[in-house]
């Protein structure tokens, strides 16, 4: 199904909601409009199927180490193998273009117990054409084959929408349309998205589906969205932390749904909320270098507009009876704990008084919700936990997750650093579920829809089932 440059322009404008006319859809609305893997069951043996896979992994020396994302694709890939499809797996590895998927392909082969050849140099970006040798390799491969294309982020076109402004889209629409059409013509025109963590505006996830005849969501991805992620929407306790203040958008969206009763906050998010709460209460609070204009190019910098947002959140939250549990002391850059942050200081962890406060408030939440089904969502870590002197706050709180689960609270943990901290200081059994994709979870629960869900929804809307 060929797509024109004009159609691609409209596609990208809707994807980025340039005209503010994208319908207000809930997560459930998107999921209802996207076909599942089983919808492709009638594709005959030998069909070529493009699979956007969760290949951004760092395999360790043995199977089961650093390859959870690869193992998450197992059910979908086995479905395709049993159906006799030729599956062409593609995706990214890290953010650096020079990263390779060589070890990823090797590990996936170990997991599936089959050969997974890696096809290098598959795109001629000067002409935006997929090389004939790739199409010939696919054509000559037997049914049941799984091939992998080298790191998609080696090509600038994959990253073209990352920072694109509305005025850029007219120039980008032609090359993006050609890329999508080349995939449909030379690789496959049926597409499965089985990359839960691929929440960026990568062309492979958001543009290529525009030219596909059939699209579907993978088995693992479907399970995560329909099950644990949907249940997270009813969380009454949320724990948010992180270095970047833009997570305030996601927290604000979760609070706006009206389910949240108690919010624990640490990291840069806590700095913004502490300052906002102090201002509302007629006081003041120094965020140290986080509010120094000389540091505005740093990820921990908190702009005045974020303080305004935080003040609105605290004010509205208080009116709804939401309790914000904020740090009362901090571990600073020199390792000392302090209740105040000096102008030249940076907080890198919560202090011991805050850990004690958090434990007390967890007890209060448990007491208030005893005998009633409820859920909690934990995202991020409380400091620079990869360094021992700034890890204690995170380490202590991991034990609280088990405490919640032990009394019947369903506990969900975002992927990334939160999952890494759980693995380091606790056990996966200490919580109800750990996601493999923290950023995607925040998108799904937050203020903006997951980009690939928007793309799959649009593709399904325009696709026509085969006769």
PDB file of C-alpha atoms in Angstrom, residues 105-356:
ATOM      1  CA  UNK A 105      21.124 -11.301  16.995  1.00  0.00           C
ATOM      2  CA  UNK A 106      23.412 -13.964  18.413  1.00  0.00           C
ATOM      3  CA  UNK A 107      21.575 -14.047  21.763  1.00  0.00           C
ATOM      4  CA  UNK A 108      18.147 -14.131  20.124  1.00  0.00           C
ATOM      5  CA  UNK A 109      19.324 -17.142  18.149  1.00  0.00           C
ATOM      6  CA  UNK A 110      20.340 -18.834  21.409  1.00  0.00           C
ATOM      7  CA  UNK A 111      16.941 -18.087  22.938  1.00  0.00           C
ATOM      8  CA  UNK A 112      14.970 -19.339  19.926  1.00  0.00           C
ATOM      9  CA  UNK A 113      17.473 -22.084  19.096  1.00  0.00           C
ATOM     10  CA  UNK A 114      17.793 -21.027  15.497  1.00  0.00           C
ATOM     11  CA  UNK A 115      20.116 -18.953  13.347  1.00  0.00           C
ATOM     12  CA  UNK A 116      19.272 -15.209  13.222  1.00  0.00           C
ATOM     13  CA  UNK A 117      21.429 -13.645  10.480  1.00  0.00           C
ATOM     14  CA  UNK A 118      22.222  -9.934  10.845  1.00  0.00           C
ATOM     15  CA  UNK A 119      21.943  -7.890   7.645  1.00  0.00           C
ATOM     16  CA  UNK A 120      24.307  -4.918   7.676  1.00  0.00           C
ATOM     17  CA  UNK A 121      24.218  -1.796   5.481  1.00  0.00           C
ATOM     18  CA  UNK A 122      20.628  -2.408   4.396  1.00  0.00           C
ATOM     19  CA  UNK A 123      19.640   1.168   3.466  1.00  0.00           C
ATOM     20  CA  UNK A 124      21.155   3.512   0.872  1.00  0.00           C
ATOM     21  CA  UNK A 125      20.206   6.771   2.559  1.00  0.00           C
ATOM     22  CA  UNK A 126      21.425   8.904  -0.361  1.00  0.00           C
ATOM     23  CA  UNK A 127      18.563   7.556  -2.475  1.00  0.00           C
ATOM     24  CA  UNK A 128      16.391   6.342   0.424  1.00  0.00           C
ATOM     25  CA  UNK A 129      16.238   2.867  -1.048  1.00  0.00           C
ATOM     26  CA  UNK A 130      16.575  -0.511   0.622  1.00  0.00           C
ATOM     27  CA  UNK A 131      19.375  -2.388  -1.059  1.00  0.00           C
ATOM     28  CA  UNK A 132      18.417  -5.047  -3.586  1.00  0.00           C
ATOM     29  CA  UNK A 133      20.674  -7.560  -1.845  1.00  0.00           C
ATOM     30  CA  UNK A 134      18.432  -7.371   1.242  1.00  0.00           C
ATOM     31  CA  UNK A 135      15.285  -8.027  -0.789  1.00  0.00           C
ATOM     32  CA  UNK A 136      17.036 -10.928  -2.545  1.00  0.00           C
ATOM     33  CA  UNK A 137      18.171 -12.408   0.778  1.00  0.00           C
ATOM     34  CA  UNK A 138      14.618 -12.281   2.113  1.00  0.00           C
ATOM     35  CA  UNK A 139      13.189 -13.762  -1.066  1.00  0.00           C
ATOM     36  CA  UNK A 140      15.635 -16.672  -1.039  1.00  0.00           C
ATOM     37  CA  UNK A 141      15.131 -17.481   2.658  1.00  0.00           C
ATOM     38  CA  UNK A 142      12.946 -20.493   3.521  1.00  0.00           C
ATOM     39  CA  UNK A 143       9.642 -20.234   5.427  1.00  0.00           C
ATOM     40  CA  UNK A 144      10.142 -19.905   9.180  1.00  0.00           C
ATOM     41  CA  UNK A 145      13.292 -17.787   8.804  1.00  0.00           C
ATOM     42  CA  UNK A 146      14.062 -14.888  11.162  1.00  0.00           C
ATOM     43  CA  UNK A 147      16.396 -12.201   9.821  1.00  0.00           C
ATOM     44  CA  UNK A 148      17.535  -9.053  11.645  1.00  0.00           C
ATOM     45  CA  UNK A 149      18.394  -5.667  10.142  1.00  0.00           C
ATOM     46  CA  UNK A 150      21.296  -3.787  11.687  1.00  0.00           C
ATOM     47  CA  UNK A 151      20.598  -0.894  14.121  1.00  0.00           C
ATOM     48  CA  UNK A 152      17.994   1.400  12.556  1.00  0.00           C
ATOM     49  CA  UNK A 153      19.473   4.425  14.318  1.00  0.00           C
ATOM     50  CA  UNK A 154      22.542   4.184  12.111  1.00  0.00           C
ATOM     51  CA  UNK A 155      20.447   6.131   9.627  1.00  0.00           C
ATOM     52  CA  UNK A 156      19.465   9.762  10.178  1.00  0.00           C
ATOM     53  CA  UNK A 157      15.990   9.177   8.724  1.00  0.00           C
ATOM     54  CA  UNK A 158      15.162   6.944  11.714  1.00  0.00           C
ATOM     55  CA  UNK A 159      15.757   9.919  13.999  1.00  0.00           C
ATOM     56  CA  UNK A 160      14.235  12.594  11.752  1.00  0.00           C
ATOM     57  CA  UNK A 161      11.120  13.184  13.867  1.00  0.00           C
ATOM     58  CA  UNK A 162      12.860  13.331  17.243  1.00  0.00           C
ATOM     59  CA  UNK A 163      13.155  17.119  17.277  1.00  0.00           C
ATOM     60  CA  UNK A 164      11.063  17.968  14.243  1.00  0.00           C
ATOM     61  CA  UNK A 165       9.036  21.163  14.339  1.00  0.00           C
ATOM     62  CA  UNK A 166       5.767  21.549  12.406  1.00  0.00           C
ATOM     63  CA  UNK A 167       7.520  23.618   9.732  1.00  0.00           C
ATOM     64  CA  UNK A 168       9.983  20.757   9.150  1.00  0.00           C
ATOM     65  CA  UNK A 169       7.352  18.195   8.224  1.00  0.00           C
ATOM     66  CA  UNK A 170       6.816  19.307   4.620  1.00  0.00           C
ATOM     67  CA  UNK A 171      10.492  18.696   3.821  1.00  0.00           C
ATOM     68  CA  UNK A 172      10.564  15.410   5.733  1.00  0.00           C
ATOM     69  CA  UNK A 173       7.380  13.927   4.289  1.00  0.00           C
ATOM     70  CA  UNK A 174       8.921  12.955   0.953  1.00  0.00           C
ATOM     71  CA  UNK A 175      11.893  10.991   2.346  1.00  0.00           C
ATOM     72  CA  UNK A 176       9.725   9.421   5.065  1.00  0.00           C
ATOM     73  CA  UNK A 177       7.126   8.332   2.509  1.00  0.00           C
ATOM     74  CA  UNK A 178       9.828   6.783   0.342  1.00  0.00           C
ATOM     75  CA  UNK A 179      11.293   4.915   3.325  1.00  0.00           C
ATOM     76  CA  UNK A 180       7.884   3.487   4.246  1.00  0.00           C
ATOM     77  CA  UNK A 181       7.163   2.505   0.640  1.00  0.00           C
ATOM     78  CA  UNK A 182      10.549   0.838   0.279  1.00  0.00           C
ATOM     79  CA  UNK A 183       9.845  -1.329   3.303  1.00  0.00           C
ATOM     80  CA  UNK A 184       6.448  -2.311   1.923  1.00  0.00           C
ATOM     81  CA  UNK A 185       7.863  -3.078  -1.526  1.00  0.00           C
ATOM     82  CA  UNK A 186      11.171  -4.778  -0.713  1.00  0.00           C
ATOM     83  CA  UNK A 187      10.837  -6.132   2.830  1.00  0.00           C
ATOM     84  CA  UNK A 188       7.219  -6.807   3.839  1.00  0.00           C
ATOM     85  CA  UNK A 189       3.792  -5.205   3.789  1.00  0.00           C
ATOM     86  CA  UNK A 190       2.541  -6.899   6.959  1.00  0.00           C
ATOM     87  CA  UNK A 191       3.835  -5.443  10.229  1.00  0.00           C
ATOM     88  CA  UNK A 192       3.900  -6.550  13.861  1.00  0.00           C
ATOM     89  CA  UNK A 193       4.919  -4.174  16.632  1.00  0.00           C
ATOM     90  CA  UNK A 194       6.481  -6.163  19.478  1.00  0.00           C
ATOM     91  CA  UNK A 195       8.695  -3.501  21.100  1.00  0.00           C
ATOM     92  CA  UNK A 196       7.088  -2.316  24.319  1.00  0.00           C
ATOM     93  CA  UNK A 197       9.980   0.001  25.155  1.00  0.00           C
ATOM     94  CA  UNK A 198      10.184   1.715  21.737  1.00  0.00           C
ATOM     95  CA  UNK A 199       8.372   4.859  22.839  1.00  0.00           C
ATOM     96  CA  UNK A 200      10.397   7.404  20.839  1.00  0.00           C
ATOM     97  CA  UNK A 201       9.402   8.957  17.531  1.00  0.00           C
ATOM     98  CA  UNK A 202      11.547   6.508  15.574  1.00  0.00           C
ATOM     99  CA  UNK A 203      10.519   6.126  11.939  1.00  0.00           C
ATOM    100  CA  UNK A 204      10.501   2.333  12.322  1.00  0.00           C
ATOM    101  CA  UNK A 205       7.725   2.561  14.924  1.00  0.00           C
ATOM    102  CA  UNK A 206       5.754   5.583  13.759  1.00  0.00           C
ATOM    103  CA  UNK A 207       6.235   6.053  10.005  1.00  0.00           C
ATOM    104  CA  UNK A 208       6.765   2.629   8.397  1.00  0.00           C
ATOM    105  CA  UNK A 209       3.263   1.440   9.464  1.00  0.00           C
ATOM    106  CA  UNK A 210       1.763   4.083   7.152  1.00  0.00           C
ATOM    107  CA  UNK A 211       2.604   1.952   4.091  1.00  0.00           C
ATOM    108  CA  UNK A 212       1.642  -1.407   5.560  1.00  0.00           C
ATOM    109  CA  UNK A 213      -1.275  -3.452   4.234  1.00  0.00           C
ATOM    110  CA  UNK A 214      -1.755  -5.169   7.617  1.00  0.00           C
ATOM    111  CA  UNK A 215      -0.608  -4.214  11.116  1.00  0.00           C
ATOM    112  CA  UNK A 216      -0.895  -5.919  14.499  1.00  0.00           C
ATOM    113  CA  UNK A 217       0.293  -5.592  18.063  1.00  0.00           C
ATOM    114  CA  UNK A 218       2.521  -8.375  19.372  1.00  0.00           C
ATOM    115  CA  UNK A 219       1.473 -10.870  22.043  1.00  0.00           C
ATOM    116  CA  UNK A 220       3.682  -9.555  24.859  1.00  0.00           C
ATOM    117  CA  UNK A 221       2.859  -5.939  24.123  1.00  0.00           C
ATOM    118  CA  UNK A 222      -0.866  -6.718  24.106  1.00  0.00           C
ATOM    119  CA  UNK A 223      -0.620  -8.514  27.443  1.00  0.00           C
ATOM    120  CA  UNK A 224       1.261  -5.645  29.076  1.00  0.00           C
ATOM    121  CA  UNK A 225      -1.152  -2.958  27.890  1.00  0.00           C
ATOM    122  CA  UNK A 226      -4.349  -4.906  28.512  1.00  0.00           C
ATOM    123  CA  UNK A 227      -3.235  -6.277  31.879  1.00  0.00           C
ATOM    124  CA  UNK A 228      -0.757  -4.629  34.240  1.00  0.00           C
ATOM    125  CA  UNK A 229      -0.630  -1.251  32.488  1.00  0.00           C
ATOM    126  CA  UNK A 230      -4.387  -0.863  32.456  1.00  0.00           C
ATOM    127  CA  UNK A 231      -4.547  -1.901  36.114  1.00  0.00           C
ATOM    128  CA  UNK A 232      -1.938   0.752  36.922  1.00  0.00           C
ATOM    129  CA  UNK A 233      -4.491   3.386  35.953  1.00  0.00           C
ATOM    130  CA  UNK A 234      -6.316   2.656  39.210  1.00  0.00           C
ATOM    131  CA  UNK A 235      -3.269   3.182  41.456  1.00  0.00           C
ATOM    132  CA  UNK A 236      -4.077   5.096  44.615  1.00  0.00           C
ATOM    133  CA  UNK A 237      -0.445   5.412  45.662  1.00  0.00           C
ATOM    134  CA  UNK A 238       2.230   6.586  43.250  1.00  0.00           C
ATOM    135  CA  UNK A 239       5.956   6.972  43.822  1.00  0.00           C
ATOM    136  CA  UNK A 240       7.660   9.275  41.345  1.00  0.00           C
ATOM    137  CA  UNK A 241      11.274  10.255  41.063  1.00  0.00           C
ATOM    138  CA  UNK A 242      13.724  11.247  38.391  1.00  0.00           C
ATOM    139  CA  UNK A 243      16.312  13.686  37.183  1.00  0.00           C
ATOM    140  CA  UNK A 244      14.199  15.427  34.552  1.00  0.00           C
ATOM    141  CA  UNK A 245      11.376  17.748  35.572  1.00  0.00           C
ATOM    142  CA  UNK A 246       9.301  16.886  32.499  1.00  0.00           C
ATOM    143  CA  UNK A 247       8.019  13.864  34.400  1.00  0.00           C
ATOM    144  CA  UNK A 248       5.780  16.380  36.149  1.00  0.00           C
ATOM    145  CA  UNK A 249       3.562  16.179  33.054  1.00  0.00           C
ATOM    146  CA  UNK A 250       3.020  12.457  33.571  1.00  0.00           C
ATOM    147  CA  UNK A 251       2.443  12.827  37.301  1.00  0.00           C
ATOM    148  CA  UNK A 252      -0.034  15.635  36.695  1.00  0.00           C
ATOM    149  CA  UNK A 253      -1.984  13.476  34.239  1.00  0.00           C
ATOM    150  CA  UNK A 254      -2.126  10.566  36.691  1.00  0.00           C
ATOM    151  CA  UNK A 255      -3.388  12.848  39.451  1.00  0.00           C
ATOM    152  CA  UNK A 256      -6.007  14.352  37.126  1.00  0.00           C
ATOM    153  CA  UNK A 257      -7.652  10.942  36.685  1.00  0.00           C
ATOM    154  CA  UNK A 258      -8.918  11.176  40.250  1.00  0.00           C
ATOM    155  CA  UNK A 259      -7.695   7.819  41.608  1.00  0.00           C
ATOM    156  CA  UNK A 260      -4.482   8.884  43.357  1.00  0.00           C
ATOM    157  CA  UNK A 261      -4.659   9.457  47.122  1.00  0.00           C
ATOM    158  CA  UNK A 262      -0.990   9.634  48.134  1.00  0.00           C
ATOM    159  CA  UNK A 263       2.069  10.749  46.167  1.00  0.00           C
ATOM    160  CA  UNK A 264       5.680  10.093  47.221  1.00  0.00           C
ATOM    161  CA  UNK A 265       8.170  12.229  45.312  1.00  0.00           C
ATOM    162  CA  UNK A 266      11.968  12.418  45.181  1.00  0.00           C
ATOM    163  CA  UNK A 267      14.663  13.682  42.815  1.00  0.00           C
ATOM    164  CA  UNK A 268      14.187  16.824  40.703  1.00  0.00           C
ATOM    165  CA  UNK A 269      10.415  16.361  40.806  1.00  0.00           C
ATOM    166  CA  UNK A 270      10.551  16.721  44.569  1.00  0.00           C
ATOM    167  CA  UNK A 271      12.593  19.904  44.283  1.00  0.00           C
ATOM    168  CA  UNK A 272       9.901  21.543  42.173  1.00  0.00           C
ATOM    169  CA  UNK A 273       7.084  20.382  44.444  1.00  0.00           C
ATOM    170  CA  UNK A 274       8.937  21.353  47.637  1.00  0.00           C
ATOM    171  CA  UNK A 275       9.496  24.877  46.341  1.00  0.00           C
ATOM    172  CA  UNK A 276       5.897  25.135  45.151  1.00  0.00           C
ATOM    173  CA  UNK A 277       4.521  23.908  48.489  1.00  0.00           C
ATOM    174  CA  UNK A 278       6.740  26.366  50.373  1.00  0.00           C
ATOM    175  CA  UNK A 279       5.464  29.244  48.258  1.00  0.00           C
ATOM    176  CA  UNK A 280       1.836  28.225  48.814  1.00  0.00           C
ATOM    177  CA  UNK A 281       2.487  28.085  52.555  1.00  0.00           C
ATOM    178  CA  UNK A 282       4.130  31.523  52.612  1.00  0.00           C
ATOM    179  CA  UNK A 283       7.677  30.218  52.965  1.00  0.00           C
ATOM    180  CA  UNK A 284      10.703  29.675  50.768  1.00  0.00           C
ATOM    181  CA  UNK A 285      12.876  26.775  49.654  1.00  0.00           C
ATOM    182  CA  UNK A 286      16.236  26.748  47.886  1.00  0.00           C
ATOM    183  CA  UNK A 287      16.770  24.140  45.181  1.00  0.00           C
ATOM    184  CA  UNK A 288      20.480  24.927  44.952  1.00  0.00           C
ATOM    185  CA  UNK A 289      22.090  24.639  41.527  1.00  0.00           C
ATOM    186  CA  UNK A 290      18.842  23.180  40.178  1.00  0.00           C
ATOM    187  CA  UNK A 291      17.486  26.733  39.950  1.00  0.00           C
ATOM    188  CA  UNK A 292      20.739  28.479  38.972  1.00  0.00           C
ATOM    189  CA  UNK A 293      20.445  29.905  35.452  1.00  0.00           C
ATOM    190  CA  UNK A 294      24.112  29.072  34.881  1.00  0.00           C
ATOM    191  CA  UNK A 295      23.067  25.397  34.999  1.00  0.00           C
ATOM    192  CA  UNK A 296      20.101  25.623  32.634  1.00  0.00           C
ATOM    193  CA  UNK A 297      21.816  23.365  30.102  1.00  0.00           C
ATOM    194  CA  UNK A 298      21.896  20.541  32.672  1.00  0.00           C
ATOM    195  CA  UNK A 299      19.155  17.869  32.919  1.00  0.00           C
ATOM    196  CA  UNK A 300      18.589  18.607  36.631  1.00  0.00           C
ATOM    197  CA  UNK A 301      17.800  22.295  36.006  1.00  0.00           C
ATOM    198  CA  UNK A 302      14.226  23.234  36.914  1.00  0.00           C
ATOM    199  CA  UNK A 303      12.798  26.148  34.950  1.00  0.00           C
ATOM    200  CA  UNK A 304      10.458  28.685  36.614  1.00  0.00           C
ATOM    201  CA  UNK A 305       7.593  27.383  34.464  1.00  0.00           C
ATOM    202  CA  UNK A 306       7.954  23.985  36.144  1.00  0.00           C
ATOM    203  CA  UNK A 307       7.589  25.614  39.546  1.00  0.00           C
ATOM    204  CA  UNK A 308       4.364  27.233  38.357  1.00  0.00           C
ATOM    205  CA  UNK A 309       3.168  23.824  37.183  1.00  0.00           C
ATOM    206  CA  UNK A 310       4.123  22.215  40.479  1.00  0.00           C
ATOM    207  CA  UNK A 311       2.304  24.923  42.435  1.00  0.00           C
ATOM    208  CA  UNK A 312      -0.834  24.277  40.396  1.00  0.00           C
ATOM    209  CA  UNK A 313      -0.511  20.545  41.021  1.00  0.00           C
ATOM    210  CA  UNK A 314      -0.084  20.925  44.781  1.00  0.00           C
ATOM    211  CA  UNK A 315      -2.938  23.403  45.010  1.00  0.00           C
ATOM    212  CA  UNK A 316      -5.328  21.232  43.014  1.00  0.00           C
ATOM    213  CA  UNK A 317      -4.152  18.069  44.734  1.00  0.00           C
ATOM    214  CA  UNK A 318      -4.751  19.470  48.180  1.00  0.00           C
ATOM    215  CA  UNK A 319      -8.266  20.498  47.180  1.00  0.00           C
ATOM    216  CA  UNK A 320      -8.932  16.870  46.202  1.00  0.00           C
ATOM    217  CA  UNK A 321      -7.517  15.461  49.425  1.00  0.00           C
ATOM    218  CA  UNK A 322      -4.317  14.137  47.840  1.00  0.00           C
ATOM    219  CA  UNK A 323      -1.369  13.929  50.213  1.00  0.00           C
ATOM    220  CA  UNK A 324       2.054  14.826  48.831  1.00  0.00           C
ATOM    221  CA  UNK A 325       4.839  13.143  50.786  1.00  0.00           C
ATOM    222  CA  UNK A 326       7.956  15.205  50.066  1.00  0.00           C
ATOM    223  CA  UNK A 327      11.565  14.928  51.293  1.00  0.00           C
ATOM    224  CA  UNK A 328      12.490  16.715  54.508  1.00  0.00           C
ATOM    225  CA  UNK A 329      16.247  16.181  54.197  1.00  0.00           C
ATOM    226  CA  UNK A 330      18.711  15.465  51.425  1.00  0.00           C
ATOM    227  CA  UNK A 331      22.087  13.886  50.774  1.00  0.00           C
ATOM    228  CA  UNK A 332      24.181  16.544  49.048  1.00  0.00           C
ATOM    229  CA  UNK A 333      27.041  16.204  46.581  1.00  0.00           C
ATOM    230  CA  UNK A 334      29.662  15.917  49.343  1.00  0.00           C
ATOM    231  CA  UNK A 335      27.790  13.061  51.021  1.00  0.00           C
ATOM    232  CA  UNK A 336      26.425  14.979  54.013  1.00  0.00           C
ATOM    233  CA  UNK A 337      22.743  14.938  54.917  1.00  0.00           C
ATOM    234  CA  UNK A 338      21.076  18.325  55.368  1.00  0.00           C
ATOM    235  CA  UNK A 339      17.581  19.752  55.754  1.00  0.00           C
ATOM    236  CA  UNK A 340      18.490  22.800  53.662  1.00  0.00           C
ATOM    237  CA  UNK A 341      20.100  23.045  50.227  1.00  0.00           C
ATOM    238  CA  UNK A 342      22.616  25.844  49.784  1.00  0.00           C
ATOM    239  CA  UNK A 343      22.871  27.917  46.573  1.00  0.00           C
ATOM    240  CA  UNK A 344      25.930  25.929  45.402  1.00  0.00           C
ATOM    241  CA  UNK A 345      24.589  22.521  46.495  1.00  0.00           C
ATOM    242  CA  UNK A 346      22.972  19.708  44.556  1.00  0.00           C
ATOM    243  CA  UNK A 347      20.844  17.013  46.159  1.00  0.00           C
ATOM    244  CA  UNK A 348      21.670  13.484  44.993  1.00  0.00           C
ATOM    245  CA  UNK A 349      19.552  11.354  47.347  1.00  0.00           C
ATOM    246  CA  UNK A 350      16.906  11.618  50.039  1.00  0.00           C
ATOM    247  CA  UNK A 351      18.207  11.778  53.622  1.00  0.00           C
ATOM    248  CA  UNK A 352      17.598   9.387  56.535  1.00  0.00           C
ATOM    249  CA  UNK A 353      14.784  11.510  58.009  1.00  0.00           C
ATOM    250  CA  UNK A 354      12.965  11.329  54.698  1.00  0.00           C
ATOM    251  CA  UNK A 355      13.391   7.543  54.537  1.00  0.00           C
ATOM    252  CA  UNK A 356      11.845   7.292  57.980  1.00  0.00           C
TER     253      UNK A 356
END
